[in-house]
Coordinates of N, CA and C in Angstrom, one line a residue:
M4 N -41.3 45.9 -40.0 CA -42.4 47.0 -41.0 C -41.8 47.1 -42.5
K5 N -40.6 47.3 -42.7 CA -40.1 47.7 -44.1 C -40.3 46.0 -44.3
Y6 N -40.0 45.2 -43.8 CA -39.9 43.7 -44.8 C -41.4 43.6 -45.2
F7 N -42.1 44.0 -44.3 CA -43.9 43.5 -44.6 C -44.4 43.7 -45.8
I8 N -44.2 45.5 -45.7 CA -44.6 46.0 -46.5 C -43.4 46.0 -48.2
S9 N -42.4 45.4 -48.5 CA -41.3 45.0 -49.3 C -42.2 43.7 -49.9
I10 N -42.6 43.3 -49.2 CA -43.0 41.9 -48.9 C -44.5 42.1 -50.4
M11 N -44.8 42.7 -49.3 CA -46.7 43.1 -50.0 C -46.3 43.7 -50.8
L12 N -46.0 44.3 -51.6 CA -45.5 45.4 -52.4 C -45.0 44.0 -54.0
V13 N -44.1 43.8 -53.5 CA -43.2 42.3 -54.5 C -44.7 41.6 -54.7
L14 N -45.4 41.0 -53.6 CA -47.1 40.8 -54.5 C -47.2 41.0 -54.9
L15 N -47.4 42.6 -54.8 CA -48.8 43.0 -54.8 C -48.3 43.3 -57.0
L16 N -46.8 43.0 -57.7 CA -46.8 43.7 -58.1 C -46.6 42.1 -59.2
V17 N -46.1 41.2 -58.7 CA -47.0 39.8 -59.7 C -48.2 39.5 -59.9
G18 N -48.7 39.8 -59.0 CA -50.5 39.7 -59.0 C -51.3 40.5 -60.5
C19 N -49.9 41.4 -60.3 CA -50.5 42.4 -61.3 C -50.6 42.0 -63.1
A20 N -49.9 41.1 -63.8 CA -49.3 40.7 -64.5 C -50.6 39.6 -64.9
E21 N -51.3 39.9 -66.4 CA -51.8 38.8 -66.8 C -51.8 38.4 -68.1
P22 N -51.9 36.6 -68.0 CA -51.5 35.6 -68.7 C -51.8 37.1 -70.7
L23 N -50.6 36.5 -71.1 CA -50.9 36.6 -72.5 C -51.7 36.4 -73.0
P24 N -52.5 36.7 -74.5 CA -53.3 35.6 -75.2 C -52.7 35.4 -76.0
D25 N -53.8 33.9 -76.6 CA -53.1 33.4 -76.8 C -52.6 33.2 -78.4
D26 N -53.1 35.1 -79.0 CA -51.8 35.1 -80.6 C -51.2 35.8 -80.3
K27 N -50.3 35.8 -79.2 CA -49.4 36.4 -78.9 C -48.2 35.5 -77.8
N28 N -48.5 34.1 -77.9 CA -47.4 33.2 -77.7 C -46.4 32.9 -78.4
N29 N -46.1 33.4 -79.5 CA -45.2 33.7 -80.3 C -44.1 34.5 -80.0
F30 N -44.4 35.9 -78.8 CA -43.6 36.1 -78.1 C -42.7 35.8 -77.0
V31 N -43.2 35.0 -76.5 CA -42.6 34.3 -74.9 C -41.3 33.9 -75.0
G32 N -40.7 33.6 -74.3 CA -39.6 32.8 -74.4 C -38.2 34.2 -73.9
L33 N -37.3 33.6 -74.3 CA -35.8 34.2 -73.8 C -35.4 34.7 -75.1
W34 N -35.4 35.9 -75.9 CA -34.6 36.0 -76.4 C -33.4 37.7 -76.0
K35 N -32.0 37.3 -77.3 CA -30.5 38.2 -76.2 C -30.1 38.3 -77.7
S36 N -29.3 39.5 -77.5 CA -28.8 39.5 -78.4 C -26.9 39.9 -77.2
N37 N -25.9 40.6 -78.3 CA -24.8 40.7 -77.7 C -24.9 41.9 -76.7
Q38 N -25.9 42.4 -76.3 CA -26.1 43.8 -75.5 C -27.7 43.8 -74.0
T39 N -28.8 43.1 -75.1 CA -29.9 43.0 -74.3 C -30.7 41.5 -74.4
S40 N -30.7 41.7 -73.4 CA -31.7 40.2 -72.9 C -33.2 40.6 -72.9
L41 N -34.3 39.8 -73.5 CA -36.1 40.0 -73.2 C -36.1 39.0 -72.9
L42 N -37.1 38.8 -71.5 CA -38.1 37.7 -71.7 C -39.4 37.5 -71.0
V43 N -39.9 37.2 -72.0 CA -41.2 37.5 -72.4 C -42.6 36.0 -71.8
T44 N -43.1 36.4 -70.3 CA -43.1 35.0 -70.0 C -44.5 34.3 -70.3
K45 N -45.0 33.5 -70.2 CA -46.6 33.4 -70.7 C -48.0 34.1 -69.9
S46 N -47.1 34.2 -68.3 CA -48.3 35.0 -67.5 C -47.8 36.3 -67.4
G47 N -47.7 36.7 -68.7 CA -47.5 38.3 -69.0 C -46.4 39.3 -68.3
R48 N -45.0 38.7 -68.0 CA -44.5 39.6 -67.7 C -43.2 39.9 -68.3
I49 N -42.4 41.0 -68.2 CA -41.2 41.0 -68.9 C -39.9 41.5 -68.1
E50 N -39.0 41.1 -68.4 CA -37.8 40.7 -67.7 C -36.7 41.5 -69.1
Y51 N -36.0 42.6 -68.8 CA -35.7 43.6 -70.0 C -34.0 44.2 -69.4
E52 N -33.3 43.8 -69.6 CA -32.3 44.8 -69.6 C -31.0 44.9 -70.9
S53 N -30.5 45.7 -71.0 CA -29.9 46.3 -72.3 C -28.2 47.2 -71.4
N54 N -27.1 46.4 -72.6 CA -25.8 47.7 -72.2 C -25.1 48.0 -73.0
K55 N -26.1 49.2 -73.4 CA -25.0 50.1 -75.3 C -24.2 50.6 -74.9
G56 N -23.3 50.7 -74.2 CA -22.5 52.0 -74.1 C -22.0 51.7 -72.4
A57 N -22.7 52.9 -72.5 CA -22.7 53.5 -70.9 C -23.9 53.3 -70.4
V58 N -25.1 52.9 -71.7 CA -26.6 53.8 -70.8 C -26.6 51.9 -70.2
K59 N -27.2 51.9 -69.4 CA -27.9 50.3 -69.1 C -28.9 50.4 -68.7
T60 N -30.0 49.8 -69.0 CA -30.8 50.0 -68.8 C -31.9 48.4 -68.4
S61 N -33.1 48.5 -66.9 CA -32.6 47.4 -66.7 C -34.6 47.3 -66.5
V62 N -35.3 46.7 -67.1 CA -37.2 47.2 -67.2 C -37.5 45.1 -66.5
S63 N -38.0 45.3 -65.0 CA -39.0 44.2 -65.0 C -40.7 44.0 -64.3
M64 N -41.5 44.2 -65.3 CA -42.7 44.5 -65.3 C -44.0 43.8 -65.3
P65 N -45.4 44.2 -65.2 CA -45.7 43.3 -66.2 C -46.2 43.7 -66.8
I66 N -46.9 43.2 -68.6 CA -46.6 43.6 -69.7 C -48.4 44.3 -69.8
K67 N -48.2 45.4 -70.0 CA -49.9 45.9 -69.8 C -50.6 45.6 -71.6
S68 N -50.1 46.0 -72.3 CA -50.1 45.0 -73.8 C -49.5 45.3 -74.4
I69 N -49.7 44.0 -75.8 CA -48.6 43.9 -76.4 C -49.1 43.2 -78.3
T70 N -48.4 44.3 -79.4 CA -49.0 43.7 -80.3 C -47.9 43.8 -81.5
N71 N -47.6 43.8 -82.9 CA -46.4 43.7 -83.3 C -45.7 44.7 -83.3
S72 N -46.3 45.9 -82.6 CA -46.1 47.4 -83.3 C -45.3 47.4 -82.2
E73 N -45.7 47.1 -81.2 CA -45.5 47.2 -79.7 C -45.6 46.6 -78.6
L74 N -44.9 46.6 -77.4 CA -45.0 45.5 -76.2 C -44.6 47.5 -75.2
V75 N -45.9 47.4 -74.5 CA -45.8 47.9 -73.6 C -46.1 47.5 -71.6
A76 N -45.4 47.8 -71.0 CA -45.4 47.2 -69.6 C -44.9 47.9 -68.8
G77 N -45.7 47.7 -67.8 CA -46.1 49.3 -66.5 C -46.8 48.7 -65.0
F78 N -46.7 49.5 -63.6 CA -47.2 49.3 -63.2 C -47.6 51.0 -62.4
L79 N -48.6 51.2 -62.1 CA -49.3 52.3 -61.5 C -49.0 53.2 -62.1
F80 N -47.8 54.2 -61.7 CA -47.3 55.1 -62.5 C -46.1 55.6 -63.3
M81 N -45.5 53.7 -63.3 CA -44.2 53.9 -64.0 C -44.8 52.4 -65.5
K82 N -44.1 53.0 -66.1 CA -45.0 52.8 -67.8 C -43.2 52.3 -68.4
S83 N -42.8 52.0 -69.3 CA -42.1 51.7 -70.4 C -42.0 50.8 -71.9
S84 N -42.0 51.7 -72.7 CA -42.7 50.4 -73.8 C -41.1 51.1 -74.7
F85 N -41.4 49.2 -75.7 CA -40.5 49.0 -76.2 C -41.5 48.3 -77.9
K86 N -40.4 49.6 -79.2 CA -40.9 49.6 -80.5 C -41.3 48.6 -81.4
L87 N -41.8 47.7 -81.6 CA -42.0 45.7 -82.1 C -41.1 46.2 -83.7
L88 N -40.9 45.6 -83.9 CA -41.0 45.4 -85.5 C -41.6 44.6 -86.2
G89 N -43.1 44.5 -86.3 CA -43.6 42.9 -86.5 C -43.7 41.9 -85.6
P90 N -43.9 40.8 -85.8 CA -44.1 39.5 -84.9 C -42.5 38.9 -85.0
P91 N -42.3 37.7 -84.2 CA -40.9 36.9 -84.4 C -41.5 36.6 -85.9
R92 N -39.7 36.4 -85.9 CA -39.6 36.0 -87.3 C -38.7 34.8 -87.8
N93 N -38.3 34.7 -89.3 CA -37.1 33.8 -89.3 C -35.8 34.5 -90.2
K94 N -34.6 34.6 -89.6 CA -34.1 35.2 -90.5 C -32.3 35.1 -90.1
D95 N -31.6 34.1 -91.7 CA -30.8 33.1 -91.5 C -30.7 32.1 -90.5
G96 N -32.8 31.4 -90.5 CA -31.9 30.4 -89.9 C -32.0 30.3 -88.4
A97 N -32.6 31.4 -88.2 CA -33.3 31.7 -86.1 C -34.1 32.0 -86.5
T98 N -34.9 32.4 -85.5 CA -36.0 32.8 -84.9 C -35.5 34.4 -84.2
I99 N -36.0 35.0 -85.0 CA -36.0 37.1 -83.8 C -37.1 37.5 -83.8
V100 N -36.5 38.5 -83.1 CA -38.0 39.8 -82.8 C -36.7 40.6 -82.6
T101 N -37.5 41.8 -83.6 CA -36.5 43.5 -83.2 C -37.3 44.5 -82.4
V102 N -36.5 44.5 -81.2 CA -36.9 45.0 -80.4 C -36.5 46.6 -80.0
D103 N -36.6 48.2 -80.5 CA -36.5 49.5 -80.3 C -35.2 49.6 -81.8
G104 N -35.2 48.2 -82.4 CA -34.4 48.7 -83.8 C -33.5 47.6 -83.8
E105 N -33.1 46.8 -83.1 CA -32.1 45.5 -82.3 C -33.0 44.7 -82.7
D106 N -32.3 43.6 -83.3 CA -32.2 42.4 -84.0 C -32.3 41.2 -82.5
L107 N -33.5 40.8 -82.0 CA -32.9 39.7 -80.8 C -33.1 38.5 -81.1
Y108 N -32.4 37.5 -80.8 CA -31.7 35.9 -80.9 C -32.4 35.2 -80.1
K109 N -34.2 34.0 -80.6 CA -34.4 33.1 -79.3 C -33.9 32.4 -78.9
I110 N -34.2 32.3 -77.5 CA -32.6 31.5 -76.8 C -32.6 30.2 -76.6
G111 N -32.4 29.0 -76.9 CA -33.4 27.7 -76.4 C -33.3 27.5 -74.7
N112 N -33.7 26.5 -73.8 CA -33.7 26.0 -72.7 C -31.8 25.7 -72.9
D113 N -31.1 25.0 -73.2 CA -29.7 24.9 -73.5 C -28.8 26.2 -73.5
G114 N -29.6 27.7 -74.0 CA -28.5 28.4 -73.7 C -28.1 28.9 -75.1
K115 N -28.2 28.3 -76.3 CA -28.0 28.9 -77.7 C -29.0 29.7 -78.5
V116 N -28.7 29.4 -79.4 CA -30.2 30.4 -80.5 C -30.6 29.0 -81.1
I117 N -31.9 29.2 -81.3 CA -32.9 28.1 -81.6 C -32.7 28.7 -83.5
L118 N -32.3 27.6 -83.7 CA -32.1 27.5 -85.0 C -32.8 26.9 -86.1
S119 N -33.4 27.4 -87.0 CA -34.1 26.2 -88.3 C -33.4 25.2 -89.0
L120 N -34.0 24.0 -89.1 CA -33.8 23.0 -89.5 C -33.9 23.1 -91.2
E121 N -34.7 24.0 -91.6 CA -34.3 24.2 -93.2 C -33.2 24.8 -93.5
I122 N -33.1 24.1 -95.1 CA -32.0 24.4 -95.6 C -32.3 25.7 -96.6
P123 N -31.7 26.3 -96.8 CA -32.1 28.0 -98.0 C -32.2 27.3 -99.3
S124 N -32.1 27.9 -100.6 CA -32.7 26.9 -101.7 C -31.2 27.5 -102.0
I125 N -31.0 27.2 -102.9 CA -29.8 27.1 -103.9 C -29.5 29.4 -104.2
K126 N -30.8 29.4 -104.3 CA -30.8 31.0 -105.1 C -30.5 31.9 -103.8
E127 N -31.3 31.6 -102.6 CA -31.0 32.2 -100.8 C -29.9 32.3 -100.9
I128 N -29.1 31.1 -100.7 CA -27.5 30.9 -100.8 C -26.5 31.2 -101.6
R129 N -27.2 32.1 -102.6 CA -25.7 32.6 -103.5 C -26.6 33.8 -103.3
I130 N -27.9 34.4 -103.0 CA -27.8 35.9 -102.7 C -27.1 36.0 -101.1
L131 N -27.5 35.3 -100.2 CA -26.4 35.4 -98.6 C -25.2 35.6 -99.3
V132 N -24.4 34.5 -99.7 CA -23.2 34.4 -99.6 C -22.7 35.9 -100.9
T133 N -23.0 36.3 -101.7 CA -22.9 37.8 -102.4 C -23.1 38.6 -101.1
K134 N -24.8 38.8 -101.1 CA -24.5 39.4 -99.9 C -23.4 40.1 -98.6
D135 N -23.0 39.1 -98.0 CA -22.1 38.3 -97.2 C -19.7 38.9 -97.9
L136 N -20.4 38.6 -99.1 CA -18.8 38.6 -99.4 C -19.1 40.9 -99.4
N137 N -20.0 41.4 -100.8 CA -19.5 43.1 -100.4 C -19.7 43.5 -99.1
L138 N -20.1 43.0 -97.6 CA -19.9 43.8 -96.7 C -18.3 43.2 -96.2
L139 N -17.6 41.8 -96.5 CA -16.3 41.8 -95.9 C -16.0 42.7 -97.0
S140 N -15.8 43.1 -98.4 CA -15.1 44.0 -98.7 C -15.3 45.1 -98.4
D141 N -16.1 45.7 -97.8 CA -16.6 47.3 -97.3 C -15.9 47.2 -96.3
A142 N -16.1 46.2 -95.6 CA -15.2 46.1 -94.2 C -13.2 46.5 -94.3
I143 N -13.3 45.6 -95.0 CA -11.6 45.6 -95.7 C -11.1 46.6 -96.6
T144 N -11.9 47.6 -97.8 CA -11.9 48.6 -97.9 C -11.7 49.9 -96.4
N145 N -13.0 50.0 -95.9 CA -12.9 51.6 -95.0 C -11.8 50.6 -94.0
Q146 N -11.6 49.5 -93.4 CA -11.0 48.8 -92.4 C -11.9 49.5 -90.9
D147 N -13.1 48.6 -91.3 CA -14.0 49.0 -90.5 C -15.2 48.1 -90.8
F148 N -15.4 47.2 -89.4 CA -16.3 46.0 -89.6 C -17.1 46.1 -89.0
S149 N -17.5 47.2 -87.9 CA -18.8 47.0 -87.6 C -20.1 46.6 -88.1
N150 N -20.4 47.3 -90.0 CA -21.6 46.3 -90.9 C -22.0 45.6 -90.5
Y151 N -20.5 44.6 -91.0 CA -20.3 43.3 -91.3 C -20.7 42.2 -90.0
L152 N -20.5 43.4 -89.0 CA -20.3 42.3 -87.7 C -22.0 42.4 -87.2
S153 N -23.0 44.2 -87.9 CA -24.2 44.1 -86.9 C -25.3 43.0 -88.3
A154 N -24.3 43.0 -89.1 CA -25.0 41.4 -90.1 C -25.2 39.6 -90.5
S155 N -24.1 39.7 -88.8 CA -23.4 38.9 -88.3 C -24.5 38.5 -87.3
S156 N -24.2 36.3 -88.2 CA -25.0 36.1 -86.6 C -24.4 36.5 -85.1
I157 N -25.6 35.9 -84.4 CA -25.0 36.4 -82.8 C -23.3 35.4 -82.6
Q158 N -24.0 34.3 -83.2 CA -22.6 33.2 -82.7 C -21.1 33.9 -83.0
F159 N -21.5 34.5 -84.1 CA -20.3 34.8 -84.8 C -20.2 36.1 -84.0
Q160 N -20.7 37.2 -83.8 CA -20.9 38.5 -82.6 C -19.8 38.1 -81.7
S161 N -20.4 37.3 -80.6 CA -19.7 36.7 -79.8 C -18.6 36.6 -79.8
Q162 N -18.0 36.0 -80.7 CA -16.4 35.3 -80.6 C -15.2 36.6 -81.0
F163 N -15.8 37.3 -81.9 CA -15.0 38.9 -82.8 C -15.8 39.7 -82.6
T164 N -14.5 40.9 -82.6 CA -14.8 42.6 -82.3 C -14.4 43.0 -83.0
N165 N -14.7 44.6 -84.1 CA -14.3 45.3 -84.4 C -12.7 45.1 -84.9
K166 N -12.5 45.0 -83.5 CA -10.4 45.8 -83.4 C -9.5 44.1 -84.1
K167 N -10.7 42.8 -83.5 CA -9.6 41.3 -83.9 C -10.2 41.3 -85.2
L168 N -11.2 41.7 -85.9 CA -11.3 41.3 -87.3 C -10.7 42.2 -88.4
V169 N -10.1 43.9 -87.8 CA -9.4 44.4 -88.6 C -8.0 43.8 -88.2
E170 N -7.3 43.6 -87.1 CA -6.3 42.6 -87.1 C -6.3 41.9 -88.0
T171 N -7.4 40.4 -87.9 CA -6.6 40.0 -88.7 C -7.1 39.5 -90.3
Y172 N -7.8 40.9 -90.9 CA -7.6 40.8 -92.2 C -6.4 42.6 -92.5
Q173 N -5.9 42.3 -91.8 CA -4.5 43.4 -91.9 C -4.0 43.5 -92.4
I174 N -3.4 41.4 -93.4 CA -2.7 41.5 -94.3 C -3.1 42.3 -96.1
F175 N -4.6 41.7 -96.4 CA -5.8 42.2 -97.0 C -6.1 44.0 -97.2
I176 N -5.7 44.2 -95.9 CA -6.2 45.4 -95.7 C -4.3 46.2 -95.9
N177 N -3.3 45.8 -95.6 CA -2.6 46.6 -96.1 C -2.7 46.6 -97.9
Q178 N -2.7 45.7 -98.3 CA -2.4 45.1 -99.9 C -4.1 46.1 -100.7
N179 N -4.8 46.9 -100.2 CA -5.4 47.7 -100.8 C -6.8 46.2 -101.7
L180 N -6.7 45.4 -100.6 CA -7.2 44.2 -101.8 C -9.4 44.8 -102.2
D181 N -9.7 44.6 -103.3 CA -10.7 44.6 -103.2 C -11.4 43.0 -103.9
L182 N -12.2 43.2 -102.6 CA -13.2 41.6 -103.3 C -14.0 42.0 -104.6
K183 N -15.0 42.8 -104.4 CA -15.5 42.3 -105.6 C -14.9 42.7 -107.0
R184 N -13.7 43.0 -106.8 CA -13.0 42.4 -108.6 C -13.2 41.2 -108.4
W185 N -13.2 40.4 -107.5 CA -13.3 39.0 -108.1 C -14.9 38.5 -107.7
M186 N -15.7 38.7 -107.7 CA -16.8 38.4 -107.6 C -17.8 38.4 -108.8
A187 N -16.7 38.3 -110.3 CA -17.7 38.2 -111.0 C -18.1 37.3 -111.6
G188 N -19.8 36.6 -111.7 CA -20.2 35.6 -112.1 C -20.5 35.3 -111.0
D189 N -21.2 33.6 -111.0 CA -21.8 33.0 -110.6 C -20.8 32.4 -109.9
F190 N -21.2 31.8 -108.3 CA -20.3 30.6 -108.2 C -20.9 28.9 -108.0
F191 N -20.4 28.1 -107.8 CA -20.7 26.6 -107.8 C -20.5 26.2 -106.9
L192 N -21.7 25.0 -106.3 CA -21.6 24.5 -105.2 C -20.8 23.2 -105.9
T193 N -19.5 22.8 -105.1 CA -19.1 20.8 -104.8 C -20.5 20.7 -104.6
K194 N -21.4 21.0 -103.5 CA -22.4 19.8 -103.4 C -23.5 20.0 -102.6
E195 N -24.8 19.7 -102.9 CA -26.3 20.4 -102.8 C -26.1 20.4 -101.2
P196 N -26.5 21.5 -100.3 CA -26.7 21.5 -99.3 C -27.1 20.5 -98.2

């Protein structure tokens, strides 16, 4: 009897999902960061897992509604809502969606972040490099790379920790190196990207 009730409950849960509207298909797919995973299916379900320190969250429910500012999932009396910062968008060549303040990257069938083939303009490259060097300079000065890491790509974040970067840049930290002193003027590219 237990098994029959369990099977009926599972079938009922699966049957409650309604397909996403066509104008929300851009949310469909697997989205990940180092600590969070969100799967949105065309059939109208989410699978969400997050491990933020000691707090672990897991949600597997049908989607009740989805807008550019909120995703609500639930069944009967259970409900979970997630704050969205607009629709999926391009950031540094990858497609991201911001869920509860955290950027999640779209993951392809090969398990890797889907990258855009669009090459940034020279102006955008200069802005990116300047921003990155400023963050690196502040990280060396403060001996804390957490802001630098949070602004980095998911691939970089998966390879380095704050502790590892402190160890790597220890020689610069010991010398009180201020990269901003060397950032006067503009840089030139040796060849076009």
